[in-house]
Tab-separated table of C-alpha atoms in Angstrom:
chain	number	residue	atom	x	y	z
A	23	MET	CA	-20.911	-68.297	61.065
A	24	ASP	CA	-23.916	-70.193	60.042
A	25	ASN	CA	-23.995	-71.614	56.686
A	26	LYS	CA	-27.609	-69.833	56.048
A	27	ILE	CA	-26.068	-66.162	56.995
A	28	ILE	CA	-23.228	-67.135	54.512
A	29	ASN	CA	-25.391	-67.922	51.774
A	30	PHE	CA	-27.645	-64.562	52.105
A	31	ALA	CA	-25.126	-63.333	49.563
A	32	GLU	CA	-26.622	-65.627	47.274
A	33	SER	CA	-30.291	-64.970	47.804
A	34	LYS	CA	-32.809	-64.279	45.323
A	35	ILE	CA	-33.603	-60.906	47.010
A	36	VAL	CA	-29.587	-59.962	46.828
A	37	GLU	CA	-29.673	-61.168	43.452
A	38	GLU	CA	-32.290	-58.480	42.552
A	39	ILE	CA	-31.131	-56.030	44.603
A	40	LEU	CA	-27.555	-56.173	42.885
A	41	GLU	CA	-29.762	-57.034	39.261
A	42	THR	CA	-31.281	-53.674	39.436
A	43	ALA	CA	-28.551	-51.257	40.928
A	44	GLN	CA	-26.619	-52.606	38.036
A	45	VAL	CA	-29.437	-51.615	35.473
A	46	MET	CA	-29.387	-47.938	37.326
A	47	SER	CA	-25.750	-47.605	36.957
A	48	ASP	CA	-25.990	-48.623	33.415
A	49	ARG	CA	-28.552	-46.245	32.378
A	50	GLY	CA	-26.679	-43.423	33.999
A	51	TRP	CA	-28.948	-42.821	37.304
A	52	ALA	CA	-26.418	-43.760	39.462
A	53	GLU	CA	-23.192	-41.847	39.089
A	54	ARG	CA	-20.488	-41.987	41.824
A	55	ASN	CA	-22.459	-43.438	44.832
A	56	ALA	CA	-25.728	-42.025	44.152
A	57	GLY	CA	-28.986	-44.081	44.684
A	58	ASN	CA	-30.007	-46.194	47.612
A	59	ILE	CA	-32.273	-49.648	48.002
A	60	SER	CA	-34.028	-51.345	51.009
A	61	CYS	CA	-36.338	-54.110	51.272
A	62	ILE	CA	-37.752	-55.403	54.106
A	63	LEU	CA	-37.741	-59.486	54.508
A	64	SER	CA	-40.591	-61.673	55.238
A	65	GLU	CA	-40.724	-63.309	58.337
A	66	GLU	CA	-39.762	-66.404	56.107
A	67	GLU	CA	-36.811	-65.027	55.126
A	68	ALA	CA	-35.739	-63.457	57.916
A	69	ALA	CA	-36.094	-66.711	59.877
A	70	GLU	CA	-34.304	-68.731	57.131
A	71	TYR	CA	-31.351	-66.482	57.288
A	72	PHE	CA	-30.765	-64.989	60.351
A	73	GLU	CA	-33.059	-66.960	63.199
A	74	SER	CA	-29.955	-67.828	64.824
A	75	ALA	CA	-27.637	-64.343	63.765
A	76	GLY	CA	-25.618	-62.677	66.363
A	77	VAL	CA	-25.436	-58.730	66.654
A	78	LYS	CA	-22.506	-57.523	64.919
A	79	ARG	CA	-22.975	-53.687	65.632
A	80	SER	CA	-25.549	-51.554	66.798
A	81	PHE	CA	-26.702	-47.783	65.266
A	82	ASP	CA	-28.243	-45.318	67.717
A	83	LEU	CA	-31.016	-43.467	65.491
A	84	ASP	CA	-31.993	-40.118	65.835
A	85	LEU	CA	-35.787	-40.851	65.052
A	86	ASN	CA	-37.984	-43.169	65.990
A	87	ILE	CA	-39.158	-45.738	63.604
A	88	SER	CA	-41.618	-48.438	66.187
A	89	GLY	CA	-43.550	-48.823	63.459
A	90	LEU	CA	-40.769	-50.968	62.020
A	91	SER	CA	-40.203	-52.511	65.610
A	92	GLY	CA	-38.666	-56.565	64.853
A	93	LYS	CA	-38.786	-56.036	61.652
A	94	THR	CA	-35.390	-57.015	59.112
A	95	LEU	CA	-33.953	-55.325	56.323
A	96	VAL	CA	-31.416	-55.283	53.821
A	97	ILE	CA	-30.249	-51.584	52.963
A	98	THR	CA	-27.451	-50.409	51.038
A	99	ALA	CA	-24.479	-48.666	52.343
A	100	THR	CA	-23.415	-45.165	52.483
A	101	GLY	CA	-21.109	-44.374	49.748
A	102	THR	CA	-21.791	-47.697	47.458
A	103	TYR	CA	-21.251	-47.325	43.768
A	104	PHE	CA	-23.547	-49.253	42.017
A	105	ARG	CA	-21.227	-50.301	39.628
A	106	LYS	CA	-19.203	-52.188	41.886
A	107	LEU	CA	-21.995	-53.776	44.431
A	108	LYS	CA	-21.835	-56.635	42.374
A	109	LYS	CA	-17.828	-57.439	43.473
A	110	ASP	CA	-18.614	-57.947	46.941
A	111	PRO	CA	-22.223	-57.491	48.179
A	112	ALA	CA	-21.178	-58.076	51.817
A	113	VAL	CA	-19.625	-54.569	52.049
A	114	GLY	CA	-22.201	-52.762	50.034
A	115	LEU	CA	-25.215	-54.316	51.648
A	116	GLY	CA	-26.337	-54.885	55.175
A	117	VAL	CA	-29.133	-56.582	56.826
A	118	VAL	CA	-30.456	-54.958	60.257
A	119	ARG	CA	-33.084	-55.442	62.521
A	120	VAL	CA	-35.221	-52.703	64.303
A	121	ALA	CA	-34.973	-52.601	67.931
A	122	GLU	CA	-38.241	-53.162	69.503
A	123	ASP	CA	-38.104	-49.489	71.092
A	124	GLY	CA	-37.631	-48.148	67.563
A	125	ASN	CA	-34.657	-46.119	69.051
A	126	SER	CA	-31.663	-48.354	67.338
A	127	ILE	CA	-30.918	-50.888	64.259
A	128	ASP	CA	-28.675	-54.059	64.803
A	129	LEU	CA	-26.438	-55.061	62.253
A	130	LEU	CA	-26.611	-59.330	61.379
A	131	TRP	CA	-24.917	-59.345	58.202
A	132	GLY	CA	-23.035	-57.117	55.710
A	133	PHE	CA	-21.404	-53.167	56.253
A	134	GLU	CA	-18.226	-55.144	56.186
A	135	GLY	CA	-14.936	-52.948	56.453
A	136	ASP	CA	-16.484	-50.457	58.965
A	137	ASN	CA	-19.753	-49.871	56.494
A	138	LYS	CA	-22.990	-48.052	57.632
A	139	PRO	CA	-26.548	-47.866	56.382
A	140	SER	CA	-27.392	-45.586	53.442
A	141	SER	CA	-26.958	-41.803	54.558
A	142	GLU	CA	-30.981	-41.646	53.299
A	143	MET	CA	-31.587	-44.219	55.538
A	144	ARG	CA	-34.316	-41.876	57.305
A	145	MET	CA	-36.072	-41.454	53.929
A	146	HIS	CA	-36.137	-45.573	54.055
A	147	PHE	CA	-37.262	-46.093	57.400
A	148	THR	CA	-40.493	-43.421	57.359
A	149	GLY	CA	-41.077	-44.351	53.936
A	150	HIS	CA	-41.509	-48.168	54.615
A	151	ILE	CA	-43.623	-47.052	57.765
A	152	ALA	CA	-46.188	-44.710	55.757
A	153	ARG	CA	-46.434	-47.407	52.833
A	154	LEU	CA	-47.082	-50.209	55.106
A	155	LYS	CA	-49.766	-47.843	56.467
A	156	ALA	CA	-51.385	-47.731	52.835
A	157	ASP	CA	-50.288	-51.435	51.591
A	158	SER	CA	-49.591	-54.543	53.749
A	159	SER	CA	-47.534	-55.879	50.729
A	160	HIS	CA	-45.258	-53.327	50.782
A	161	ARG	CA	-41.418	-54.409	50.936
A	162	VAL	CA	-39.558	-51.956	48.804
A	163	ILE	CA	-38.293	-48.392	48.107
A	164	LEU	CA	-35.980	-47.405	45.626
A	165	HIS	CA	-34.297	-44.266	44.864
A	166	THR	CA	-32.037	-43.256	41.925
A	167	HIS	CA	-31.293	-40.134	39.951
A	168	ALA	CA	-33.603	-40.913	36.646
A	169	THR	CA	-32.566	-38.138	34.042
A	170	HIS	CA	-35.163	-36.930	32.319
A	171	LEU	CA	-37.454	-36.848	35.561
A	172	ILE	CA	-34.604	-34.463	37.181
A	173	ILE	CA	-35.036	-32.287	33.909
A	174	MET	CA	-39.129	-32.385	34.236
A	175	SER	CA	-38.287	-31.287	37.411
A	176	THR	CA	-36.651	-28.095	36.359
A	177	ALA	CA	-40.234	-27.055	35.219
A	178	GLU	CA	-42.764	-25.158	37.199
A	179	LEU	CA	-45.165	-27.969	37.477
A	180	ASP	CA	-47.407	-29.126	40.734
A	181	GLU	CA	-48.264	-32.395	41.217
A	182	ASN	CA	-51.311	-32.533	39.059
A	183	ALA	CA	-49.279	-30.995	36.231
A	184	PHE	CA	-46.350	-33.508	36.526
A	185	THR	CA	-48.909	-36.264	36.411
A	186	SER	CA	-51.075	-34.932	33.896
A	187	ALA	CA	-47.906	-34.368	31.478
A	188	LEU	CA	-46.679	-38.503	32.000
A	189	TRP	CA	-50.445	-39.469	31.646
A	190	ARG	CA	-51.316	-37.708	28.391
A	191	MET	CA	-47.856	-38.780	26.597
A	192	HIS	CA	-48.263	-42.481	26.974
A	193	SER	CA	-51.367	-44.704	26.834
A	194	GLU	CA	-49.813	-47.144	29.531
A	195	CYS	CA	-48.683	-44.525	32.330
A	196	LEU	CA	-52.272	-43.988	33.701
A	197	VAL	CA	-52.168	-48.029	34.157
A	198	VAL	CA	-48.835	-48.279	35.476
A	199	PHE	CA	-49.274	-45.192	38.300
A	200	PRO	CA	-52.844	-44.127	38.448
A	201	ASP	CA	-52.347	-42.986	42.080
A	202	GLY	CA	-50.268	-40.185	40.104
A	203	ILE	CA	-46.411	-38.830	41.118
A	204	GLY	CA	-45.773	-37.483	44.148
A	205	LEU	CA	-43.369	-34.101	44.624
A	206	ILE	CA	-41.776	-32.516	47.499
A	207	PRO	CA	-40.164	-29.005	47.765
A	208	TRP	CA	-36.416	-28.838	46.892
A	209	MET	CA	-34.567	-30.354	50.463
A	210	VAL	CA	-31.384	-31.207	51.990
A	211	PRO	CA	-30.814	-34.647	51.268
A	212	GLY	CA	-30.518	-37.101	53.923
A	213	THR	CA	-32.419	-35.282	57.008
A	214	VAL	CA	-35.174	-36.179	58.814
A	215	ASP	CA	-36.957	-33.350	57.115
A	216	ILE	CA	-36.724	-34.646	53.824
A	217	GLY	CA	-37.286	-38.295	55.266
A	218	ASN	CA	-40.784	-36.916	56.557
A	219	ALA	CA	-41.902	-35.153	53.869
A	220	THR	CA	-41.244	-37.923	51.748
A	221	ALA	CA	-43.103	-40.615	53.898
A	222	GLU	CA	-46.175	-37.885	53.691
A	223	LYS	CA	-46.182	-38.318	50.234
A	224	PHE	CA	-45.953	-42.224	50.273
A	225	SER	CA	-49.221	-42.143	52.143
A	226	GLU	CA	-50.559	-41.362	48.505
A	227	PHE	CA	-47.968	-42.379	46.033
A	228	ARG	CA	-45.819	-44.792	45.234
A	229	LEU	CA	-43.566	-42.447	43.322
A	230	VAL	CA	-41.970	-39.439	44.453
A	231	VAL	CA	-40.123	-36.713	43.174
A	232	TRP	CA	-37.293	-34.898	44.305
A	233	PRO	CA	-37.090	-31.811	42.379
A	234	LEU	CA	-33.690	-31.277	40.948
A	235	HIS	CA	-32.345	-34.706	42.949
A	236	GLY	CA	-33.816	-37.835	41.898
A	237	VAL	CA	-36.907	-40.020	42.434
A	238	ILE	CA	-38.256	-42.386	44.656
A	239	ALA	CA	-40.051	-45.303	44.189
A	240	ALA	CA	-41.850	-47.981	46.338
A	241	GLY	CA	-43.727	-51.122	45.626
A	242	GLY	CA	-44.376	-54.928	47.008
A	243	SER	CA	-41.209	-55.932	44.951
A	244	ILE	CA	-38.021	-55.030	43.283
A	245	ASP	CA	-39.554	-55.456	39.802
A	246	GLU	CA	-42.776	-53.570	40.831
A	247	ALA	CA	-40.788	-50.729	42.049
A	248	MET	CA	-38.301	-50.406	39.244
A	249	GLY	CA	-41.165	-50.470	37.158
A	250	LEU	CA	-42.657	-47.525	37.945
A	251	ILE	CA	-39.279	-46.179	37.650
A	252	GLU	CA	-38.716	-47.160	33.983
A	253	ALA	CA	-42.203	-46.268	33.101
A	254	ALA	CA	-42.245	-42.427	34.301
A	255	GLU	CA	-38.362	-41.974	33.221
A	256	LYS	CA	-39.460	-43.104	29.579
A	257	THR	CA	-42.111	-41.355	29.392
A	258	ALA	CA	-40.509	-38.041	31.055
A	259	GLU	CA	-37.807	-38.281	28.142
A	260	ILE	CA	-41.035	-38.183	24.954
A	261	TYR	CA	-42.355	-35.693	26.982
A	262	ILE	CA	-38.958	-33.745	27.246
A	263	LYS	CA	-38.204	-34.704	23.434
A	264	SER	CA	-41.497	-33.767	21.680
A	265	GLN	CA	-41.442	-30.590	22.702
A	266	GLY	CA	-39.398	-29.037	20.107
A	267	LEU	CA	-41.666	-30.840	17.550
A	268	PRO	CA	-43.260	-28.483	15.065
A	269	GLY	CA	-46.974	-28.150	15.332
A	270	VAL	CA	-49.556	-29.061	17.865
A	271	ALA	CA	-48.465	-31.574	20.157
A	272	ARG	CA	-50.824	-34.888	19.903
A	273	ILE	CA	-51.548	-35.892	23.631
A	274	VAL	CA	-53.745	-38.297	25.114
A	275	THR	CA	-57.287	-36.856	25.798
A	276	ASP	CA	-59.123	-36.757	29.003
A	277	ALA	CA	-61.955	-39.020	26.765
A	278	GLN	CA	-59.406	-41.350	25.987
A	279	LEU	CA	-57.832	-41.349	29.385
A	280	LEU	CA	-61.173	-42.427	30.598
A	281	LYS	CA	-61.415	-45.470	28.570
A	282	ILE	CA	-58.048	-46.732	29.639
A	283	ALA	CA	-59.220	-46.017	33.029
A	284	GLU	CA	-62.531	-48.028	32.567
A	285	PHE	CA	-61.349	-50.624	30.330
A	286	PHE	CA	-58.138	-51.257	32.773
A	287	GLU	CA	-60.450	-51.065	36.101
A	288	VAL	CA	-57.821	-48.324	37.529
A	289	GLU	CA	-59.417	-45.188	39.640
A	290	PRO	CA	-57.001	-42.558	38.542
A	291	ARG	CA	-56.103	-39.646	40.953
A	292	LYS	CA	-58.897	-37.167	41.390
A	293	GLY	CA	-58.472	-33.611	39.812
A	294	ILE	CA	-56.412	-34.471	36.653
A	295	ILE	CA	-59.025	-35.932	34.068
A	296	GLU	CA	-62.650	-33.650	33.655
A	297	GLU	CA	-65.239	-36.082	32.847
A	298	VAL	CA	-66.797	-35.826	29.490
């Protein structure tokens, strides 16, 4: 095997995935085999490591992903325990190339022990397609079971109310996710339907909450996507813990949110802040 292919396990992108998976596990967001990660490799990365790679296996898909034709992605394997991912990345990760017709993917590296892509791969593939249409610099999708965002999702909040609660609880949330947080109805995990519903939200949002399940973030890098989750999750914790405090809750007002938006030159999602 080409040494470059072997050395992919030591590449920067794999290092970042392993570090992020460990953080998710350490924070209790990746119990058992929860969570999944995927990243579109740049053309340079794909050429550097996999230009001469042979196809190890192929996987037929039950949906067409021609929007990713020819692209090379690294994605976690189904059943992967994030707390164990560092021990053998070539078991818990795989690199796949999307066929030109978009009906199958070819395995170039990883998924050793007859592993296969994450059960949420449909969401990852359709989500990448949607985000690339909205942002050409997009590369990464993360899914994890962030505790307090799940707790918040038990409340009857719509997208605007969910977003508003977080914006008003922490002065920097508007800066981090001015596009807000998307919500889908409760759906069976791993299905084409939940993948399509998430992709539809990704046309507007970079953060999408699956009620009573978890959160998905998209970004141009691992750090960007993880940062979105960290900001939303910490603020959800503050929001939940503040509900039991005595007296009238103190929140960031509309006027203050507008000052934040003006200073940081961000465009807040419409319908949440009232002009004052």
